[in-house]
Tab-separated table of C-alpha atoms and ligand atoms in Angstrom:
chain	number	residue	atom	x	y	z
A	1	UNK	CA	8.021	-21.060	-4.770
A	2	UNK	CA	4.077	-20.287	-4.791
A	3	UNK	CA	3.033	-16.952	-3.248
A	4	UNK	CA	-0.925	-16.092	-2.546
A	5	UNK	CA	-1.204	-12.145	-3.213
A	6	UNK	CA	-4.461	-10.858	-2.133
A	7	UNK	CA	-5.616	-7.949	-3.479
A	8	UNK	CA	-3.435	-8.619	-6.108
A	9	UNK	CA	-5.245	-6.731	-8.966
A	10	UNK	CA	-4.959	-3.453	-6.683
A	11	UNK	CA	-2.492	-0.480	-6.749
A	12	UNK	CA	0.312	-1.754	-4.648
A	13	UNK	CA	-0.876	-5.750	-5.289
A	14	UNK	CA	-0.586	-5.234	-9.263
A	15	UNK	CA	2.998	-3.666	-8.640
A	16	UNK	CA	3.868	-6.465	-6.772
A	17	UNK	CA	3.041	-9.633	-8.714
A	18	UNK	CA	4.957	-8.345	-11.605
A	19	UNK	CA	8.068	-8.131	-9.349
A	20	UNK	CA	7.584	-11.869	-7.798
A	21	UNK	CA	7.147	-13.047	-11.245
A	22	UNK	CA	10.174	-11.015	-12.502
A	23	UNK	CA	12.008	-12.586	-9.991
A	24	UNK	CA	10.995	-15.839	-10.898
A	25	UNK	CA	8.260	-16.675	-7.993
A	26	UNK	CA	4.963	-18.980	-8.919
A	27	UNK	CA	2.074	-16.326	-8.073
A	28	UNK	CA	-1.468	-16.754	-7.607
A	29	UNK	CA	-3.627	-14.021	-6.862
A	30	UNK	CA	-6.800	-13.643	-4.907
A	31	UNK	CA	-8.899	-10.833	-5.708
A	32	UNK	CA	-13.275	-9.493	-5.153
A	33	UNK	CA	-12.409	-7.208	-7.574
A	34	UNK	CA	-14.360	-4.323	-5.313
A	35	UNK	CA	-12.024	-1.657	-6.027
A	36	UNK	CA	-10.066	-3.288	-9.390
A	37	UNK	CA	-10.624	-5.202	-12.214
A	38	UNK	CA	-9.300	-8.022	-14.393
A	39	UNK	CA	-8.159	-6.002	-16.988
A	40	UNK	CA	-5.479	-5.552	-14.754
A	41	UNK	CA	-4.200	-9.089	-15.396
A	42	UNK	CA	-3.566	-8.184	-19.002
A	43	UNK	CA	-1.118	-5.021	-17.996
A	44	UNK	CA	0.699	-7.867	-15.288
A	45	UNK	CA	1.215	-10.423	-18.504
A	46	UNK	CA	1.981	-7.407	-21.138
A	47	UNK	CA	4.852	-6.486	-19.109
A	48	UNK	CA	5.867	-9.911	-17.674
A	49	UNK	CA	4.811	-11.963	-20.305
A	50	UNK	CA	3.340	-14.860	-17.853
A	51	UNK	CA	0.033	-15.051	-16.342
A	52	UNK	CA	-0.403	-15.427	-12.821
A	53	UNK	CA	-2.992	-17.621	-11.501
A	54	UNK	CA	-6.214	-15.740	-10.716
A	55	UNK	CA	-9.218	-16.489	-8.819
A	56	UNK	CA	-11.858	-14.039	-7.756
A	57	UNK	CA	-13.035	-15.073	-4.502
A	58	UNK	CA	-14.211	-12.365	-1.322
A	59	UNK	CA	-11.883	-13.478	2.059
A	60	UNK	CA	-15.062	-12.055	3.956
A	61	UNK	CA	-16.273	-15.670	2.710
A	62	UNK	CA	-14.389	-17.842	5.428
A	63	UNK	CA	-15.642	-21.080	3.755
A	64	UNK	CA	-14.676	-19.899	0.667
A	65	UNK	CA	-11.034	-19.005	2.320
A	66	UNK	CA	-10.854	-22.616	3.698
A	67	UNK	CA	-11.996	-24.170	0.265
A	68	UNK	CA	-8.897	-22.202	-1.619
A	69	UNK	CA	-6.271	-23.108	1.236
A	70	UNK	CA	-7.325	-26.963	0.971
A	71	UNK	CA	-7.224	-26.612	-2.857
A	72	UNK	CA	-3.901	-24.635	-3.078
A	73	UNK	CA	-1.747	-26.688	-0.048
A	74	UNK	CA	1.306	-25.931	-1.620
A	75	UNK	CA	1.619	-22.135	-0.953
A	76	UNK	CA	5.069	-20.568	0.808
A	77	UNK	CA	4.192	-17.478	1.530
A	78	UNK	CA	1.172	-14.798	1.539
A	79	UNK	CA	1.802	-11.343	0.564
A	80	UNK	CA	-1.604	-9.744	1.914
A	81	UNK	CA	-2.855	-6.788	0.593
A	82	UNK	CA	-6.969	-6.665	0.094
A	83	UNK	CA	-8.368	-4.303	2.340
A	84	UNK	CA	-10.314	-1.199	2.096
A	85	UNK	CA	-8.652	2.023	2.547
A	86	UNK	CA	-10.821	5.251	2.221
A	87	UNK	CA	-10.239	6.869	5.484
A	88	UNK	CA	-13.388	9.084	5.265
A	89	UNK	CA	-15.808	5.903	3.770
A	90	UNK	CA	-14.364	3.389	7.128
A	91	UNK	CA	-15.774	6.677	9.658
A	92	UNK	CA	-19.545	6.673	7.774
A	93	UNK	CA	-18.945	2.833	7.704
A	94	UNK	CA	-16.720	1.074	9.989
A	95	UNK	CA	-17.950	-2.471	10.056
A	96	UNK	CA	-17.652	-2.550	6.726
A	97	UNK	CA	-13.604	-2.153	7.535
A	98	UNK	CA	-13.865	-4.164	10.410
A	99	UNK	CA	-15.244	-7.197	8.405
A	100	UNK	CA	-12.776	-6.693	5.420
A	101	UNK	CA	-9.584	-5.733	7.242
A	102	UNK	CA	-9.744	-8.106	10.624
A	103	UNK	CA	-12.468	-10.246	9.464
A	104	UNK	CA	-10.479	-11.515	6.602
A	105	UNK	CA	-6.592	-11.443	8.131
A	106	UNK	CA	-8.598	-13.939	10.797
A	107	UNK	CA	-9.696	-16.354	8.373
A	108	UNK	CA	-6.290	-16.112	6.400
A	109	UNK	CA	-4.544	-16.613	9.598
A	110	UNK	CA	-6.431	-19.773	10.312
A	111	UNK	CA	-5.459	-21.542	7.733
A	112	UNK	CA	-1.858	-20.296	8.151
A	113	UNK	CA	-1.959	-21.238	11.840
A	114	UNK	CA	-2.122	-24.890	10.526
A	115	UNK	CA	0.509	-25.386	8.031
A	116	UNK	CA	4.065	-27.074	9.740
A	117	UNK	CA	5.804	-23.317	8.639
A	118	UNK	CA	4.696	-20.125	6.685
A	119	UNK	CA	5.308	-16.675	5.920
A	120	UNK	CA	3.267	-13.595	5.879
A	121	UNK	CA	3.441	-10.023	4.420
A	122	UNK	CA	1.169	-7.340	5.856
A	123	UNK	CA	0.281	-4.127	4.258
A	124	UNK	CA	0.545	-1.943	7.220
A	125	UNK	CA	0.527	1.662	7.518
A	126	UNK	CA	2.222	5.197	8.973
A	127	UNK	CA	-0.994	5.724	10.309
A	128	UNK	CA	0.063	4.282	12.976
A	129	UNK	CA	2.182	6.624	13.970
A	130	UNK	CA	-0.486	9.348	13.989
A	131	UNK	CA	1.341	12.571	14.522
A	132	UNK	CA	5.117	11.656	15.354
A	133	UNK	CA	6.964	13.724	17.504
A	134	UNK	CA	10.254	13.384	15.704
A	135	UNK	CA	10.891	13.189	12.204
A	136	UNK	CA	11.947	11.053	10.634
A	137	UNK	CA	10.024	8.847	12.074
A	138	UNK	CA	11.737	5.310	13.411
A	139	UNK	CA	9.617	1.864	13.792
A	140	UNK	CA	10.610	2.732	17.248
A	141	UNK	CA	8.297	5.393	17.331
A	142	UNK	CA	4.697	4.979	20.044
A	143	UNK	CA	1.480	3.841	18.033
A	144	UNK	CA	-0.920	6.589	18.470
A	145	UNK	CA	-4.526	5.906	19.088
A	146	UNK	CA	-6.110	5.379	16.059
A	147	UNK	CA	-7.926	8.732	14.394
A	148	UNK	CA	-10.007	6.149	12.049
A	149	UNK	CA	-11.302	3.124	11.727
A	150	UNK	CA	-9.362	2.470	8.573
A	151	UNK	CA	-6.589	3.189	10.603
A	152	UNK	CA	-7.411	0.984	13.637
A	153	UNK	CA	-7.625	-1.872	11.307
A	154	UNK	CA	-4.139	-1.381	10.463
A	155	UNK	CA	-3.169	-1.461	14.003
A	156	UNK	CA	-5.383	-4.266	15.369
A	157	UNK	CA	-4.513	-6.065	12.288
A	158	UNK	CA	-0.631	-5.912	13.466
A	159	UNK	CA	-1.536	-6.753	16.633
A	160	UNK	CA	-3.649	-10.067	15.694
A	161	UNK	CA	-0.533	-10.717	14.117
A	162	UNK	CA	1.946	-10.390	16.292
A	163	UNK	CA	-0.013	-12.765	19.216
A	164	UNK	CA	-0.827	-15.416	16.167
A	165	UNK	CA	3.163	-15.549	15.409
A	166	UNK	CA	4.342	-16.145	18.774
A	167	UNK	CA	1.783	-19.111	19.285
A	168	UNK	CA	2.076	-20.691	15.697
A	169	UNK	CA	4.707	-21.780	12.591
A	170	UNK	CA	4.161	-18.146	11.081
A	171	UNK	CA	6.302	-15.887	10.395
A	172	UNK	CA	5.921	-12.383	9.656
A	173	UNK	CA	6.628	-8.779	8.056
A	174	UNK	CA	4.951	-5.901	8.963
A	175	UNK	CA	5.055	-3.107	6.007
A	176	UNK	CA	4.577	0.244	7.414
A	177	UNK	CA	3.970	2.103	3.913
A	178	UNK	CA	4.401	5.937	3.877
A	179	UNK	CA	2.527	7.377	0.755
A	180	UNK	CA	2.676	5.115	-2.269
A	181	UNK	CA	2.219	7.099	-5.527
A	182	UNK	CA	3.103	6.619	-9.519
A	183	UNK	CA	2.837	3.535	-11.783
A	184	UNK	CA	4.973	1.019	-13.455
A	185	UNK	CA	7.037	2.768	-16.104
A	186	UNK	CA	5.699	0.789	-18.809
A	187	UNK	CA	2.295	2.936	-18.289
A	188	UNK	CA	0.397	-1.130	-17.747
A	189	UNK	CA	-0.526	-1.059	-14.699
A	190	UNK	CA	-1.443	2.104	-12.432
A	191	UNK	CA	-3.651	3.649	-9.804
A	192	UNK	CA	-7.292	3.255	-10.303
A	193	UNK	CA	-9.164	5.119	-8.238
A	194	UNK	CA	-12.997	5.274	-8.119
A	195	UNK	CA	-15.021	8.240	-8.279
A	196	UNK	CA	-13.347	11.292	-7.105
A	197	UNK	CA	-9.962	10.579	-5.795
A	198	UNK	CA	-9.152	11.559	-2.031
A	199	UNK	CA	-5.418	11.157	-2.184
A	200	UNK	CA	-3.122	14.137	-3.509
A	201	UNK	CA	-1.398	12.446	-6.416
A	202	UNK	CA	-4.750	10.893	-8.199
A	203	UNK	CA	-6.084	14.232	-7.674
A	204	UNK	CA	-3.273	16.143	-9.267
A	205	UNK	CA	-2.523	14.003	-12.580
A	206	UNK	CA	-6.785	14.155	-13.364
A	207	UNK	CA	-6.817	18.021	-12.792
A	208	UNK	CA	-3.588	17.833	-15.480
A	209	UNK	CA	-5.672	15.768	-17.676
A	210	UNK	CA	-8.842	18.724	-17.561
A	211	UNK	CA	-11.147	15.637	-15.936
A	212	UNK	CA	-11.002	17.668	-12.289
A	213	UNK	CA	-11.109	21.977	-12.658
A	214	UNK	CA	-8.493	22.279	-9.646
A	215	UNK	CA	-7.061	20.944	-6.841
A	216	UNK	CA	-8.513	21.986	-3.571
A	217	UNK	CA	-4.903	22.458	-1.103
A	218	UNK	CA	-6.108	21.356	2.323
A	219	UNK	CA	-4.732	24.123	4.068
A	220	UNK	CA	-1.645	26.634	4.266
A	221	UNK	CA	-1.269	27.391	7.555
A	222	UNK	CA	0.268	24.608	9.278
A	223	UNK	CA	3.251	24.861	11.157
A	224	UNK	CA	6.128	23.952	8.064
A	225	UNK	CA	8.370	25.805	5.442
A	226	UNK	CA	5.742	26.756	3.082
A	227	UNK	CA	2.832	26.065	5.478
A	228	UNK	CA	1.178	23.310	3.629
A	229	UNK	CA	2.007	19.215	5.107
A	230	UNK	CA	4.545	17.438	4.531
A	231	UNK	CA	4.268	13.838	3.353
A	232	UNK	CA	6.692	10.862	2.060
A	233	UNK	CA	5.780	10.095	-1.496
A	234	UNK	CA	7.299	6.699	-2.646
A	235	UNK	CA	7.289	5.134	-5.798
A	236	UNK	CA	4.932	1.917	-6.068
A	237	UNK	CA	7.627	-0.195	-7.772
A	238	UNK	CA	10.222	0.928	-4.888
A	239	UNK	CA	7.100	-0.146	-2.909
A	240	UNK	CA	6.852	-3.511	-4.472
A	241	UNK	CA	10.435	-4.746	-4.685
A	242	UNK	CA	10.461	-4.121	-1.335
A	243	UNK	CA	7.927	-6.753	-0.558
A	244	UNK	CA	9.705	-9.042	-2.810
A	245	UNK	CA	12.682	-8.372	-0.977
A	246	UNK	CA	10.901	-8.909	2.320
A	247	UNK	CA	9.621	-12.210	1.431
A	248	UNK	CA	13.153	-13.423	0.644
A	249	UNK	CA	14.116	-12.241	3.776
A	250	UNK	CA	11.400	-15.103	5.217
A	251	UNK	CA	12.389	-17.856	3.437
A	252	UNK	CA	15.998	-17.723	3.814
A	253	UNK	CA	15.131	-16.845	7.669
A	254	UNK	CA	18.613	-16.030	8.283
A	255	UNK	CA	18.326	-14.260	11.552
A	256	UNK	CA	15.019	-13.377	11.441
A	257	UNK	CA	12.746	-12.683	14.392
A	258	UNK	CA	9.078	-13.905	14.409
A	259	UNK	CA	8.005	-10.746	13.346
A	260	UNK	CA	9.771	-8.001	12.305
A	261	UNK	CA	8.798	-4.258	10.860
A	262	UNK	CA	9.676	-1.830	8.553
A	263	UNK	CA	8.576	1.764	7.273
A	264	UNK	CA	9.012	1.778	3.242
A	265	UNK	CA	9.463	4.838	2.542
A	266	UNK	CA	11.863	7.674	0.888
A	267	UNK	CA	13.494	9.191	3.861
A	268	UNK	CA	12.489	12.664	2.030
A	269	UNK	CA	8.792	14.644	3.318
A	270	UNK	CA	7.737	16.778	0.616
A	271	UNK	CA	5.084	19.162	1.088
A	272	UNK	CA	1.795	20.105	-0.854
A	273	UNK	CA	3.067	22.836	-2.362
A	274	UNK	CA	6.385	20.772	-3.279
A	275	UNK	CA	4.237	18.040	-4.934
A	276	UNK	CA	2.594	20.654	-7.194
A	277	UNK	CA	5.651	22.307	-8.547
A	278	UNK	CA	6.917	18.909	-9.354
A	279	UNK	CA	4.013	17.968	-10.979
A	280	UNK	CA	4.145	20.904	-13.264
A	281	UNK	CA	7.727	20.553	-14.017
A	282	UNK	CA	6.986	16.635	-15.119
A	283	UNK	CA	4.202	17.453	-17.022
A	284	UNK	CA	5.179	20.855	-18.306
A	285	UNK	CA	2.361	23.137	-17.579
A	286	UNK	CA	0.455	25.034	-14.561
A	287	UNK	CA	-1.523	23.159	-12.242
A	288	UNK	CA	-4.487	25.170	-11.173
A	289	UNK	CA	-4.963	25.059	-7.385
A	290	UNK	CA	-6.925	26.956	-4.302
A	291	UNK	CA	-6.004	27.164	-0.641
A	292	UNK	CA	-9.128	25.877	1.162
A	293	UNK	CA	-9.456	24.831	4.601
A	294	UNK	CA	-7.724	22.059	6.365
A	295	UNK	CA	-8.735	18.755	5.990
A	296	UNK	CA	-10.042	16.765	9.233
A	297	UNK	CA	-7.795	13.775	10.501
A	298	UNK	CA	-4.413	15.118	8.609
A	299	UNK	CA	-1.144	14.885	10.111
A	300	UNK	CA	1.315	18.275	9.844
A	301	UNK	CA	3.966	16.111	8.744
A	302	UNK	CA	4.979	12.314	8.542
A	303	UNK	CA	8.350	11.364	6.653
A	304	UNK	CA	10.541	8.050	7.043
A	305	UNK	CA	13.706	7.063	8.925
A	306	UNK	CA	14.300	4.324	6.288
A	307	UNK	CA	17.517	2.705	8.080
A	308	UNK	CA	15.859	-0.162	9.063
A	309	UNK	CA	14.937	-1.519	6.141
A	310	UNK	CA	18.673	0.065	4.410
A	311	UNK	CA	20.472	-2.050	6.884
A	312	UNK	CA	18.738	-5.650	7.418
A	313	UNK	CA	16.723	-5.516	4.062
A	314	UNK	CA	19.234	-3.861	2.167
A	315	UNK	CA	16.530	-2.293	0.464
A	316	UNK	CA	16.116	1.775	-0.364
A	317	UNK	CA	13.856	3.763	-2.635
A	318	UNK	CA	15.340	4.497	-5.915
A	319	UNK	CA	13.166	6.789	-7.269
A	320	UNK	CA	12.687	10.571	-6.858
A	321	UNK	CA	9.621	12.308	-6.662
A	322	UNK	CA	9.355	13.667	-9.979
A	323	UNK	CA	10.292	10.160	-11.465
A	324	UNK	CA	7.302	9.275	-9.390
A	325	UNK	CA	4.809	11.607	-10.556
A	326	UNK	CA	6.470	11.443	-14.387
A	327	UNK	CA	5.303	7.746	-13.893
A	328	UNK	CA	1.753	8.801	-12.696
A	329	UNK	CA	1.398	11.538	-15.371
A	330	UNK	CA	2.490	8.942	-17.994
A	331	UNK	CA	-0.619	6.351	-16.712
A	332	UNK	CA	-2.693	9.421	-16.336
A	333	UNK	CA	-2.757	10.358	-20.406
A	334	UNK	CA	-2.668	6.657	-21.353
A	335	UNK	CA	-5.617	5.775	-19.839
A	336	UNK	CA	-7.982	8.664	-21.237
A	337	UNK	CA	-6.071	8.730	-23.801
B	401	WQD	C1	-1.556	13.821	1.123
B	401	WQD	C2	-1.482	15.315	1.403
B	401	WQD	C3	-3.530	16.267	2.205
B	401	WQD	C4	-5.831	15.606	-1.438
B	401	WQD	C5	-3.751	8.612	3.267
B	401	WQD	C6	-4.107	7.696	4.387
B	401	WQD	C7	-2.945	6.818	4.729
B	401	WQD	C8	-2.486	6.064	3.523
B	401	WQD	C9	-2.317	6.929	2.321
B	401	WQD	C10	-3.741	4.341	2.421
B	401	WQD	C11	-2.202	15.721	2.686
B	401	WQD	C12	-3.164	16.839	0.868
B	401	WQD	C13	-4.814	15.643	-0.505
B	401	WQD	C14	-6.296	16.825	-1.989
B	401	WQD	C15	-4.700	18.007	-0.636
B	401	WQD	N1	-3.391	4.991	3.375
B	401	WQD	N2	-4.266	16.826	-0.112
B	401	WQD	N3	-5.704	17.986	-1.570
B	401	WQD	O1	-3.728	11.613	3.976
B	401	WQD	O2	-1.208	11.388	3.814
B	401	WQD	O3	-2.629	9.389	3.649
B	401	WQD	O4	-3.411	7.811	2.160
B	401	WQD	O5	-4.117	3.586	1.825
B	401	WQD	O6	-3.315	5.965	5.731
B	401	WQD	O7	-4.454	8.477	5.518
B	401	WQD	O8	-2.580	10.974	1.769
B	401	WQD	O9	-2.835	11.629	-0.582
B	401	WQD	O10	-4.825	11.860	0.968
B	401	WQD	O11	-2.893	13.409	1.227
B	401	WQD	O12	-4.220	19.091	-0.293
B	401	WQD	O13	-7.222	16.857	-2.811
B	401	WQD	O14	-2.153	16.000	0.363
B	401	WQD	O15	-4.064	17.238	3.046
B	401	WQD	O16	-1.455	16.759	3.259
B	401	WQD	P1	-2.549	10.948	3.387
B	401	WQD	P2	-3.348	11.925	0.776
């Protein structure tokens, strides 16, 4: 079986192709490399020990999209993960995320639209929940209007989706991921972010490693426990064999509706505060930190109902949140190490 990964140099994309090839699936991976790099594909063969196939090639380019379709006809399945995902850079920019988050799924769709049967994997989002009003939250829960445009990708992009399925030979899996955090054990492969990172967990591990003075705490005055928000960290391998399962879940199609959607997540909302005290238990020493104000755009609180994907995926997170951050901490000191 032949799967198309895009993205698949990324965070979550990385994690992923080394569970489809542990599993025994033919991958190929399509990557621009605009927020990774190839030395990636070395960590994916160190721990695998086979190389996937690679080609660098930007989906913005639809005749370039159409070129690797008619050259790779043989492909069962696309997991489909490039995409930008900065929240603050898609509100200074948001063409930029509407040309590489609908822009591409398009093109990739149109060549999809034409095979005699194919599946799909989309890297959705609990953005799309916005603010839930009960938690945890259920795919059952209303789509809020989008607060960003990063975010409205991720729910135009499911609905382009869902109207291509019902009028074509696709099938597909909509991923709602909560907050994917951590690396694979083996300290290959990890998070990579650019410049300063925005999210919590890149944050923490490069203030532990002296490259950041202290984390900024956006806020401690929200309506929870200890005041701070409350998110639902889950560990990027969990993440990936989840996708893994999901695509076996299309191919056998046993009961499976044209498109179907699950939050991946731990069931468990941990908040700010939480995160830091695990973080210094994991990596045995302080963390130094500052309450500043909150941050625009942030949800009090958004954790998973996971029974979903328990029951008809049979898949749950294994991992616990300090195993999670031990992972991160691990990748952290390798790679300034
Ligand atoms: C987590 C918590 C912050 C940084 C975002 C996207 C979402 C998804 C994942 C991705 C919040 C607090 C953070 C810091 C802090 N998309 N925080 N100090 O905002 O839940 O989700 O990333 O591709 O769509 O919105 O994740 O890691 O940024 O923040 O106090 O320096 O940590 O306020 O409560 P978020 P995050």
């Amino acid at each position: 079986m032949k799967i198309l990964v895009t993205g698949g140099l990324g965070f979550i994309g990385s994690h992923t192709v080394v569970e489809l090839q542990n599993e025994g699936f033919e991958v190929v991976i399509i990557d621009n490399l605009s927020n990774s790099s190839e030395e990636v594909l070395k960590g994916i063969v160190a721990i695998t020990g086979k190389t996937p196939l690679y080609e660098k090639l930007d989906l913005r380019e639809k005749a370039l999209v159409q070129n690797f379709f008619k050259k790779h006809n043989d492909i069962d399945g696309v997991i489909h993960f490039a995409a930008s995902k900065a929240v603050g850079e898609s509100v200074e920019n948001p063409l930029l995320y509407y040309e590489n988050n609908i822009n591409t799924l398009v093109y990739i769709l149109q060549e999809l639209q034409q095979k005699t049967e194919t599946n799909f994997i989309f890297s959705s989002s609990c953005t799309v929940y916005g603010q839930a009003e009960k938690m945890p939250i259920t795919e059952n829960a209303p789509i809020q209007p989008a607060i960003s445009p990063y975010g409205n990708t991720k729910q135009i992009g499911e609905e382009i989706i869902t109207e291509v399925c019902k009028v074509s030979n696709i099938n597909s899996i909509l991923l709602r991921y909560f907050n994917p955090i951590g690396a694979h054990p083996t300290a290959e492969i990890g998070e990579l972010p650019i410049g300063v990172p925005q999210n919590l967990i890149p944050y923490i591990t490069q203030t532990g490693i002296g490259l950041r003075q202290e984390l900024s705490v956006y806020g401690d005055d929200y309506p929870t426990p200890d005041g701070t928000c409350i998110r639902d960290y889950i560990h990027v391998v969990d993440l990936a064999k989840a996708h893994v399962i999901a695509l076996q879940r299309l191919l056998n199609k046993k009961n499976l509706d044209k498109v179907e959607t699950f939050n991946l997540g731990t069931g468990t909302g941990s908040s700010v505060l939480e995160v830091i005290t695990a973080f210094e238990k994991v990596s045995e020493q302080k963390l130094p930190y500052k309450i500043v104000p909150r941050r625009e755009g942030d949800v009090i609180s958004a954790y998973a109902n996971t029974d979903k994907a328990n029951a008809v995926l049979g898949w749950k997170a294994q991992s616990t949140l300090e195993e999670a951050l031990a992972s991160a901490w691990k990748w952290e000191q390798k790679i300034r190490g």
